[in-house]
XYZ file of C-alpha atoms in Angstrom:
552
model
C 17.424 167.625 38.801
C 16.753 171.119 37.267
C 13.551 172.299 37.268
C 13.377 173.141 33.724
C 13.626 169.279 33.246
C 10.283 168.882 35.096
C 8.251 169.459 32.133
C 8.892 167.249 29.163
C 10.620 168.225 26.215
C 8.593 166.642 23.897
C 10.455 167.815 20.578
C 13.377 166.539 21.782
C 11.205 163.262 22.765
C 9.806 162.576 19.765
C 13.247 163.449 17.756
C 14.861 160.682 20.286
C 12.308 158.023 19.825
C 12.898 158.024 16.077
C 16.332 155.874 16.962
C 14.271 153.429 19.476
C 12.452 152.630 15.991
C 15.871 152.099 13.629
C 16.576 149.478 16.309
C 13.812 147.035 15.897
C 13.581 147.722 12.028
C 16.665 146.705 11.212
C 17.070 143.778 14.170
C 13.405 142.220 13.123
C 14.143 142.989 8.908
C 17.200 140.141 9.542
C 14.713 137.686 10.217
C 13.936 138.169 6.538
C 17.421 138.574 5.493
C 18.337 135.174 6.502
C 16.621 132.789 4.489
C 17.127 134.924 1.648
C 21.050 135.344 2.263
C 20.741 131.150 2.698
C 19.308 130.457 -0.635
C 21.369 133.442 -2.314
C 24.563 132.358 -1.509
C 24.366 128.557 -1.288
C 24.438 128.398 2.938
C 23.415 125.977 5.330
C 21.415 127.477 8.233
C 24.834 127.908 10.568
C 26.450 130.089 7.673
C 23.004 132.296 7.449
C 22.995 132.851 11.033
C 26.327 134.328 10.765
C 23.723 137.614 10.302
C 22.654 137.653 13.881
C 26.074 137.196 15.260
C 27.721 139.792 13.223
C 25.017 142.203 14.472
C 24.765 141.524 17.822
C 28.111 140.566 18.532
C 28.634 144.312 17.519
C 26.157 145.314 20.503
C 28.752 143.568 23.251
C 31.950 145.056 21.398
C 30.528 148.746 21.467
C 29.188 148.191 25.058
C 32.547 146.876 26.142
C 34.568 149.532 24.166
C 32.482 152.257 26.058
C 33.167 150.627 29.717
C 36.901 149.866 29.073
C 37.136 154.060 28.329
C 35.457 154.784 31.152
C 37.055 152.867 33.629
C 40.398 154.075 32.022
C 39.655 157.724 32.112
C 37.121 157.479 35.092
C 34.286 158.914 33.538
C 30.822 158.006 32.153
C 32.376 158.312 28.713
C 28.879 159.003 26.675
C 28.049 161.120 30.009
C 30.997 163.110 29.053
C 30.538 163.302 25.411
C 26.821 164.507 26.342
C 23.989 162.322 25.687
C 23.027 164.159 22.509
C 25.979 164.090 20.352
C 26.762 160.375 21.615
C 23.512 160.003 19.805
C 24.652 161.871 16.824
C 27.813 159.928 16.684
C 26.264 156.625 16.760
C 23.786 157.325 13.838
C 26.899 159.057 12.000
C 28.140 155.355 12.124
C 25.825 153.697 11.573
C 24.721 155.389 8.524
C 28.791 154.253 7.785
C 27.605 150.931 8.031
C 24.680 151.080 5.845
C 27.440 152.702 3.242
C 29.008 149.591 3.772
C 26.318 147.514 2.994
C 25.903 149.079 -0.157
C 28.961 148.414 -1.200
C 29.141 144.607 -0.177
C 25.422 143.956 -2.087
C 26.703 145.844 -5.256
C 29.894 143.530 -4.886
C 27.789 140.353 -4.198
C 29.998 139.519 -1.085
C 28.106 137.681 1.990
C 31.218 138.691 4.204
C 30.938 142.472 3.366
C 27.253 142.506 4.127
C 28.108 140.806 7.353
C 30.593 143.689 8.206
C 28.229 146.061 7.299
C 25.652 144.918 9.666
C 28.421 144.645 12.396
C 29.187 148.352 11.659
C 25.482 149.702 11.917
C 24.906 147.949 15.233
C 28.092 149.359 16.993
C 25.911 152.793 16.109
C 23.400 151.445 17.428
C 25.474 150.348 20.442
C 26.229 153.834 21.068
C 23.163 154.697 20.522
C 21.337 152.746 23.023
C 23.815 153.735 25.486
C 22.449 156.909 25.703
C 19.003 156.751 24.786
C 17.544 155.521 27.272
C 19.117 157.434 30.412
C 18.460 160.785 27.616
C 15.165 159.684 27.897
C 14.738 160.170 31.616
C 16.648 163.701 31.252
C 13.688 165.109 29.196
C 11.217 165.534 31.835
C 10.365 164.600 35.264
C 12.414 161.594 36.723
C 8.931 160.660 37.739
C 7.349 159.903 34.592
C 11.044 158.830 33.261
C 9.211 155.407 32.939
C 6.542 156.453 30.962
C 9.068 158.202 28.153
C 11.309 154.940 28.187
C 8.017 152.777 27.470
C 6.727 155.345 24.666
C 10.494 154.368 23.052
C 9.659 150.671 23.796
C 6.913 150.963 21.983
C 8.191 152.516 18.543
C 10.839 149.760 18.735
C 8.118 147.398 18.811
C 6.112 148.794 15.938
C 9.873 149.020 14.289
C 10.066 145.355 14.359
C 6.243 145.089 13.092
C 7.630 147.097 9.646
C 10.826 145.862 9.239
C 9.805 142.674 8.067
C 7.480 143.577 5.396
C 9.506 146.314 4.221
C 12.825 144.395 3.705
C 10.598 141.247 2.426
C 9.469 144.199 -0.552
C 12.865 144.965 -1.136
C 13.952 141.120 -1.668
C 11.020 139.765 -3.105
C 8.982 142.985 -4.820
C 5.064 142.663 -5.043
C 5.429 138.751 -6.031
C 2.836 136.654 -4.285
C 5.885 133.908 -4.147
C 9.650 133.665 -5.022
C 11.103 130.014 -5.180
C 14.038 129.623 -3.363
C 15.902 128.703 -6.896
C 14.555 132.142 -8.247
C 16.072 133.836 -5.430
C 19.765 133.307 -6.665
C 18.802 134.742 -10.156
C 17.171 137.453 -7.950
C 18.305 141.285 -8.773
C 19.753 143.315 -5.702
C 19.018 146.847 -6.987
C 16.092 146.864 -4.216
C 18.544 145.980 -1.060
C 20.899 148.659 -2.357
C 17.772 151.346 -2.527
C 16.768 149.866 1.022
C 20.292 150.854 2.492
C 20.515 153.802 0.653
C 17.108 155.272 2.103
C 18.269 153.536 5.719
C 21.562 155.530 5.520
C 19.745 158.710 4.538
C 17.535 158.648 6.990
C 20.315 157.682 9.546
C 22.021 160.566 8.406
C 18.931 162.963 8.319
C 17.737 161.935 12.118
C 21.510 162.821 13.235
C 21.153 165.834 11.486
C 17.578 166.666 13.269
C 19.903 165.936 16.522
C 22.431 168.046 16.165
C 21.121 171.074 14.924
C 17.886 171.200 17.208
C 17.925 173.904 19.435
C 15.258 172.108 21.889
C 17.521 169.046 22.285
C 19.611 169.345 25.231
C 23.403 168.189 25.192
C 22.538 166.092 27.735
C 26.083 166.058 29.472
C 26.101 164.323 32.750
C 29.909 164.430 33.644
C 29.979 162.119 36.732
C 32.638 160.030 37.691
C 32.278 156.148 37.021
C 32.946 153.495 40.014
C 36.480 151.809 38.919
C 36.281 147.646 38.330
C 39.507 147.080 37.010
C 39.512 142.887 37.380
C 36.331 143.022 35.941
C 37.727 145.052 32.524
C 40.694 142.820 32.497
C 38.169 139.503 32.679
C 35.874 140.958 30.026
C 38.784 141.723 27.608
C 40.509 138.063 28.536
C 36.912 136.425 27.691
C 36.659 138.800 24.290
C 39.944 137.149 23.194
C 38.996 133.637 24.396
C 35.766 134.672 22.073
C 37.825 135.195 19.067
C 39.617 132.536 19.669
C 36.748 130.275 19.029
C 34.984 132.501 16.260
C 38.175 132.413 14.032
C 38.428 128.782 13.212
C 34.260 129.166 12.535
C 34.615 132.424 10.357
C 37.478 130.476 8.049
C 35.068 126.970 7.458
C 31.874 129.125 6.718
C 32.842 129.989 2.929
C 32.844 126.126 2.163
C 30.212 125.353 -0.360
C 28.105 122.804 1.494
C 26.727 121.667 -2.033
C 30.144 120.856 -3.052
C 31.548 118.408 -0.751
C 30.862 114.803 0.920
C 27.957 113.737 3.345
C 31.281 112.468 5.873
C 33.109 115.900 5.143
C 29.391 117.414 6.291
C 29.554 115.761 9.131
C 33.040 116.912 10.237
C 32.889 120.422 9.567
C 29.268 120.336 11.719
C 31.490 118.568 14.416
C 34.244 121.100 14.145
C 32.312 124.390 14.033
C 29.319 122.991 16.891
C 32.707 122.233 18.895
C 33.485 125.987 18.739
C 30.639 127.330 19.420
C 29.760 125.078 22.552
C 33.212 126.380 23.448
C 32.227 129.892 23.272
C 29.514 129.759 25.241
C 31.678 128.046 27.842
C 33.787 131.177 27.495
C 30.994 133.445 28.423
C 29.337 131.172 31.176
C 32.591 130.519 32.505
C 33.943 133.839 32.516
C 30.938 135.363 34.431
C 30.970 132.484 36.628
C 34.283 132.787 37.790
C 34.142 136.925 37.979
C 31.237 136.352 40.464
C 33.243 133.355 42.930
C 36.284 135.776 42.679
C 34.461 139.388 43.327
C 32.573 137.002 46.176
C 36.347 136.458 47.809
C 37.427 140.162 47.669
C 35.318 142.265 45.940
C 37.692 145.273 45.666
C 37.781 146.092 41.474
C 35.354 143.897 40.207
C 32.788 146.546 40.788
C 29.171 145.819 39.760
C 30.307 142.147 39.636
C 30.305 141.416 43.437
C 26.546 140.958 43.561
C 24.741 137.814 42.755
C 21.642 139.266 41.188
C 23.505 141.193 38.681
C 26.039 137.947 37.584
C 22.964 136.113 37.205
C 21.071 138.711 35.683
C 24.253 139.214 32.712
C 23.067 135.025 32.058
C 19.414 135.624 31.786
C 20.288 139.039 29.626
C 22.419 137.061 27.477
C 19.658 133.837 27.524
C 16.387 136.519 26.746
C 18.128 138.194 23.709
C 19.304 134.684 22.763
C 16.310 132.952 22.513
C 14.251 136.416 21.374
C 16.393 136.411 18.316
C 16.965 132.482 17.604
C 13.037 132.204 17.502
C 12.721 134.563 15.033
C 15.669 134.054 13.263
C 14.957 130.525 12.182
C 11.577 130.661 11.794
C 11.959 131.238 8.161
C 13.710 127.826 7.753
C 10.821 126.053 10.366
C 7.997 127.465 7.883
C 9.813 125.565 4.461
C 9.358 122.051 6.047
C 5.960 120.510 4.387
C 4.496 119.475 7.782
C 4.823 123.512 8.352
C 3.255 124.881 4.736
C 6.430 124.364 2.370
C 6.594 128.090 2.169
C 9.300 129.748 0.141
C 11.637 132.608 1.521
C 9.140 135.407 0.070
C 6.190 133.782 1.690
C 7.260 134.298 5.386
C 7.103 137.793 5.832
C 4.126 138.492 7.378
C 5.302 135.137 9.802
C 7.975 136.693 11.159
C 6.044 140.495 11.101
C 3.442 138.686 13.620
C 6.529 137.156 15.995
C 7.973 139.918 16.271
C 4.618 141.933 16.289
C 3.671 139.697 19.261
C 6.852 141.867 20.824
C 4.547 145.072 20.576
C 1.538 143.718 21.948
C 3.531 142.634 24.790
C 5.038 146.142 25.275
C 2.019 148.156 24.719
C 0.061 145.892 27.621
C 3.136 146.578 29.509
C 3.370 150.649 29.111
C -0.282 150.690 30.552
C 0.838 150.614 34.314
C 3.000 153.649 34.143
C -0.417 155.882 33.465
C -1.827 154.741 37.022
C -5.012 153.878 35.591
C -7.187 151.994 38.370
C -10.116 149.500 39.089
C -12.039 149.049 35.751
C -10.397 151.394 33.492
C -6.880 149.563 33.731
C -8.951 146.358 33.728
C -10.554 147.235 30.063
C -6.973 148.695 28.740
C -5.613 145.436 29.588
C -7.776 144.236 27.455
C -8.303 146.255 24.610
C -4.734 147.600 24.382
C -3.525 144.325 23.123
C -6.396 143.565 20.974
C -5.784 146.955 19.266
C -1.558 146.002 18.983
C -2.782 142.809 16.812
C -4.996 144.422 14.819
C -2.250 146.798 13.921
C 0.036 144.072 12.731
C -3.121 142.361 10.705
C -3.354 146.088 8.992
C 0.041 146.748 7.644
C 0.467 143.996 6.514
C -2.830 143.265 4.182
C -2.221 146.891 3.181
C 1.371 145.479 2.058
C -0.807 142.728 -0.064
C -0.048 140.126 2.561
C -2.810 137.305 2.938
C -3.350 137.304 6.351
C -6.092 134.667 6.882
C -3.789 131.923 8.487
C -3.349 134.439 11.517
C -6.578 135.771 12.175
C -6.783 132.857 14.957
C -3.506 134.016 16.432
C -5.616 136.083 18.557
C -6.557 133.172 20.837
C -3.008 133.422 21.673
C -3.427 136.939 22.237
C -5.598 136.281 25.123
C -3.709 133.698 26.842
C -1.410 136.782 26.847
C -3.706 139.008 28.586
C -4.353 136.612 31.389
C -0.936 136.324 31.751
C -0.868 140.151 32.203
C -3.507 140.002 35.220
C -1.964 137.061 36.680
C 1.307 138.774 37.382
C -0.104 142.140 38.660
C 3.171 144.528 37.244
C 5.863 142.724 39.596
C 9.199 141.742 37.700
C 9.816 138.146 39.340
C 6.415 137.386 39.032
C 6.027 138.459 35.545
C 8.861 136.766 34.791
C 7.688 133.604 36.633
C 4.864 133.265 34.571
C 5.801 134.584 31.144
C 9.052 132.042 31.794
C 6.041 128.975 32.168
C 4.079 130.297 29.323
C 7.331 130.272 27.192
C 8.607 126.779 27.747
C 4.490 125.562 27.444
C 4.542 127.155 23.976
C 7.822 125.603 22.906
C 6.922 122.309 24.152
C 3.431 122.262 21.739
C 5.397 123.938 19.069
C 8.138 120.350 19.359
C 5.407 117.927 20.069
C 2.872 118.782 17.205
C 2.638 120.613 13.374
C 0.815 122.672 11.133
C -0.988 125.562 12.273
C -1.069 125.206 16.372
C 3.203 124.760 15.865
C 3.270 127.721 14.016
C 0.910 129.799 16.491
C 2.873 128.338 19.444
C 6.078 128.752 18.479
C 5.266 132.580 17.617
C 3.497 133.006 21.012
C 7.663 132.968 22.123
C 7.381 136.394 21.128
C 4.079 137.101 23.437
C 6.234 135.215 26.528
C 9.457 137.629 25.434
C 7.196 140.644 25.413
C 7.850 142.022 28.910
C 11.185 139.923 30.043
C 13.397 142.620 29.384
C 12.278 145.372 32.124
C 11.756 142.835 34.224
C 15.373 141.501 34.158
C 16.795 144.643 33.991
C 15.211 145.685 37.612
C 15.912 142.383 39.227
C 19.126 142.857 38.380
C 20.345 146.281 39.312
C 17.874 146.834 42.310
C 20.300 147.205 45.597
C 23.590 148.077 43.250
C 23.735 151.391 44.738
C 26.443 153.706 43.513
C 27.368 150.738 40.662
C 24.049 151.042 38.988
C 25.012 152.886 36.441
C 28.204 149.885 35.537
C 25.514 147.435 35.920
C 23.879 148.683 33.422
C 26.690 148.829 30.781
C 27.572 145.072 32.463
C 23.874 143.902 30.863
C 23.869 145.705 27.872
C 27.082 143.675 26.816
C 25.498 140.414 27.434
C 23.076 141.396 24.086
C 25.853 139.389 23.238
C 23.493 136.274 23.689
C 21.944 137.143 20.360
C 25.203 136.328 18.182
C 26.036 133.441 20.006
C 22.705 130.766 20.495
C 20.550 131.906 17.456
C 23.878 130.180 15.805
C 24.154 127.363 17.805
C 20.735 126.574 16.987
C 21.352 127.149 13.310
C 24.167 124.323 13.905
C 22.049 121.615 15.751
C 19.441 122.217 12.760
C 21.733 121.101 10.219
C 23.245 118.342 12.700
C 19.261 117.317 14.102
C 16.681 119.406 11.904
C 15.471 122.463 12.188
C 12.300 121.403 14.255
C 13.630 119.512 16.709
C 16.260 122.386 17.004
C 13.795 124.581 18.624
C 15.008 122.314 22.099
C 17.417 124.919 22.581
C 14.522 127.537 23.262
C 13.017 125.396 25.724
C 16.227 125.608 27.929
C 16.365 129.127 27.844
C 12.748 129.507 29.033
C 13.950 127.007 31.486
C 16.427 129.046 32.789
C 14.880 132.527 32.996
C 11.784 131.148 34.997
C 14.591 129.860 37.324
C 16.293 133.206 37.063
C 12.907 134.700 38.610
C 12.811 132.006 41.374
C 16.512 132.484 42.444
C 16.870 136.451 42.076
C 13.763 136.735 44.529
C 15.393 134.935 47.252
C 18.715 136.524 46.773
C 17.190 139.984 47.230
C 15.355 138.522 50.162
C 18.339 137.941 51.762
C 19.982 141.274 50.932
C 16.455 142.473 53.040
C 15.297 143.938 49.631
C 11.519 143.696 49.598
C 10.571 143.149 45.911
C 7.138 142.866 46.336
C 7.188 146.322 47.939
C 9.138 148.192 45.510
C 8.714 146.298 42.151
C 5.668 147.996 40.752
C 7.471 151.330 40.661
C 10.934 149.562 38.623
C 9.072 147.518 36.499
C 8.625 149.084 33.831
């Protein structure tokens, strides 16, 4: 590493962290955007999840795009381009996207706004592609950590806003919008929204380009070839398709229009798909894995067991991240749960995914090697001060936030769970995984406020699983780290895929009892923890000796 990369560029920091926050704005302002696009346009809860897969189907289609290049050309392809414009050329597109948004709300078309969405996370695709390994570049490798967390943490406070701002844009200053209102509802606001969003997509690529303190950022090394692994990834894309076709053509039937038997067919016929597609991607990594395990010559990355189960508990974390928030807007109009209309949610869904920050903040402490007493108290207060944060933007938005003041018991249940797993991964994971499937299982079994408060604690339990995962997964790749990487970045896939299957088995079961599906994934990533400790063991990787300096 050059030495002039040993102290941090800080302008060139805090111009990169300004993406880090477009991510969680836009990915935590869909929450709203659902049950507003459901009452808008006449959907059932399948049809307005179609949001969630459009955008992060759009995260495992850039990813993949990027690898396939590589591997062709046998080069880190956004190493090549240079970290900085790959930056510039994801916002560029994504600022596209937001054009195309514009478009599709002045033309009152649910299937344009999808494609816009689609559009703005491939830029964001790109975008995270680079950012995070830029991030590292901009100082000491050292203190790389520390730089990655600050962007955590902007992401986090991104998802805090994004709620409240896109529930202003929909719903305006009203105290409550009936969901019948909505469809008489004016969409001027929405088309400002993307207008400023593509603007400012536009004027941070700008900043980018034309700073002299940003580096280029090239890192022109060659990239490990996995040729059966490319051609199994593009096989399972078109397998993908394959079952997302026949769902794409049923989801502009009018629900309101047709039979109670005719209901119950197409919810047959599209849950049929979907269970199919996530055969596809279970299958598909499944077999990769017993087939790199026979002769591990071109599938790369693929060959070891912690990163094929590490893709699954990728794909699972974003899955059940998103579905919980995603849905929550539908959860919160049942009576048992408030009968709240679509413009009374917002600062619901700005504490879940809130509850994301205060996980992330707790979590950014370790990298400042605080000791003894001092760590002890910022375990503490760091938190406290994350909630208090969330409580604050949003009564200054004109939000009641009485109902959530108690939220904080949750908070500390949190913090516990911070000193019980002592900044190791499988640990962490361990226990978050426990405190994730306890919260789900009060949020099924009971109603009213505790529900609500455990059901948003999934946010608290997702906090901190996605370091975690990521080191358990890549620790003793070697010289196919860097593939690994791109490997779980593709598997954000998860989020376009269950959030809609559990939109499906709420219209088939109801959208309480739906929440099951979260329960399973918390299943599985505490057994992820359990398994990918023992794997390592055998590989005579000590975790507990070197997971306090990957963590994070």
């Amino acid at each position: 590493m050059n030495s002039n990369h040993t102290k941090t560029n800080y302008p060139a920091l805090y111009t990169l962290i300004t993406v880090f926050f477009f991510w969680g704005f836009i990915a935590a302002g869909n929450s709203i955007f659902i049950p507003f696009c459901k009452s808008y346009f006449s959907l059932d809860q399948f049809q307005s999840q179609l949001v969630d897969f459009a955008f992060y189907t759009a995260y495992y289609i850039g990813a993949l795009l990027l690898f396939a290049m590589g591997d062709m050309s046998g080069k880190d392809i956004v190493g090549k381009w240079g970290y900085k414009k790959s930056i510039v050329y994801g916002l560029l597109f994504s600022a596209l996207g937001a054009g195309a948004m514009i478009i599709a709300v002045e033309a009152n078309v649910y299937a344009g706004m999808l494609l816009g969405l689609f559009i703005v996370a491939l830029g964001f695709s790109l975008q995270q592609t680079a950012a995070n390994p830029f991030a590292i570049l901009l100082g000491d490798p050292k203190t790389g950590a520390s730089r990655v967390n600050l962007g955590g943490g902007i992401n986090s406070f991104g998802t805090t806003i994004g709620p409240i701002v896109v529930a202003l844009a929909l719903f305006g200053t009203a105290a409550s919008v009936s969901d019948e209102q909505i469809k008489a509802l004016e969409l001027s606001k929405v088309v400002i929204l993307y207008i400023g969003v593509g603007l400012l997509f536009i004027a941070a690529a700008a900043m980018f380009y034309f700073s002299k303190k940003v580096p280029s950022g090239i890192a022109d090394e060659p990239m490990e070839k996995a040729n059966k692994a490319l051609r199994m990834l593009v096989i399972m894309t078109v397998l993908l398709a394959a079952c997302f076709v026949p769902i794409f053509k049923s989801y502009q039937t009018d629900v309101t229009t047709i039979s109670t038997q005719e209901l119950a067919d197409l919810q047959s016929y599209r849950m049929k798909f979907l269970i199919l597609a996530l055969l596809v991607v279970l299958g598909g990594i499944l077999y990769s894995y017993l087939s790199a395990q026979k002769k591990s010559e071109g599938w790369g990355a693929m060959q070891y067991p912690q990163l094929v189960l590490g893709m699954l508990a990728i794909f699972t974390y974003v899955g059940v991240e998103v579905a919980i928030g995603s849905n929550l807007g539908e959860l919160l109009k049942l009576p048992e749960f408030g009968s709240m209309q679509s413009s009374d949610i917002g600062p619901y869904v700005s504490m879940y995914w809130g509850s994301l920050m205060i996980g992330r903040w707790a979590g950014a402490i370790s990298v400042f090697n605080l000791k003894g007493n001092t760590k002890t108290l910022a375990l503490i207060i760091i938190p406290l001060i994350a909630f208090g944060i969330i409580l604050g933007v949003n009564i200054l938005s004109g939000k009641d936030m009485t109902p959530l003041y108690y939220y904080v018991f949750c908070v500390c249940i949190q913090i516990g769970a911070f000193f019980l797993s002592k900044d190791k991964p499988a640990r962490t994971l361990m226990i978050f995984g426990g405190f994730g499937i306890l919260a789900m299982l009060i949020g099924l079994s009971s109603s009213g406020t505790i529900a609500i408060y455990a059901f948003l604690s999934g946010g608290l339990a997702c906090s901190i699983m996605w370091p975690a995962i990521f080191s358990l997964s890549i620790i003793g790749l070697g010289k196919y780290t860097s593939q690994g990487s791109a490997f779980l970045i593709m598997m954000i896939l998860g989020g376009g895929i269950i959030p809609p299957i559990q939109g499906k088995l709420s219209d088939i079961i109801g959208i309480h009892q739906s929440y099951i599906i979260t329960v399973v994934c918390f299943g599985y990533l505490t057994l992820f923890a359990f398994l990918v400790k023992d794997i390592l063991k055998k590989q005579n990787i000590d975790v507990d000796a070197i997971e306090v300096e990957v963590a994070h």
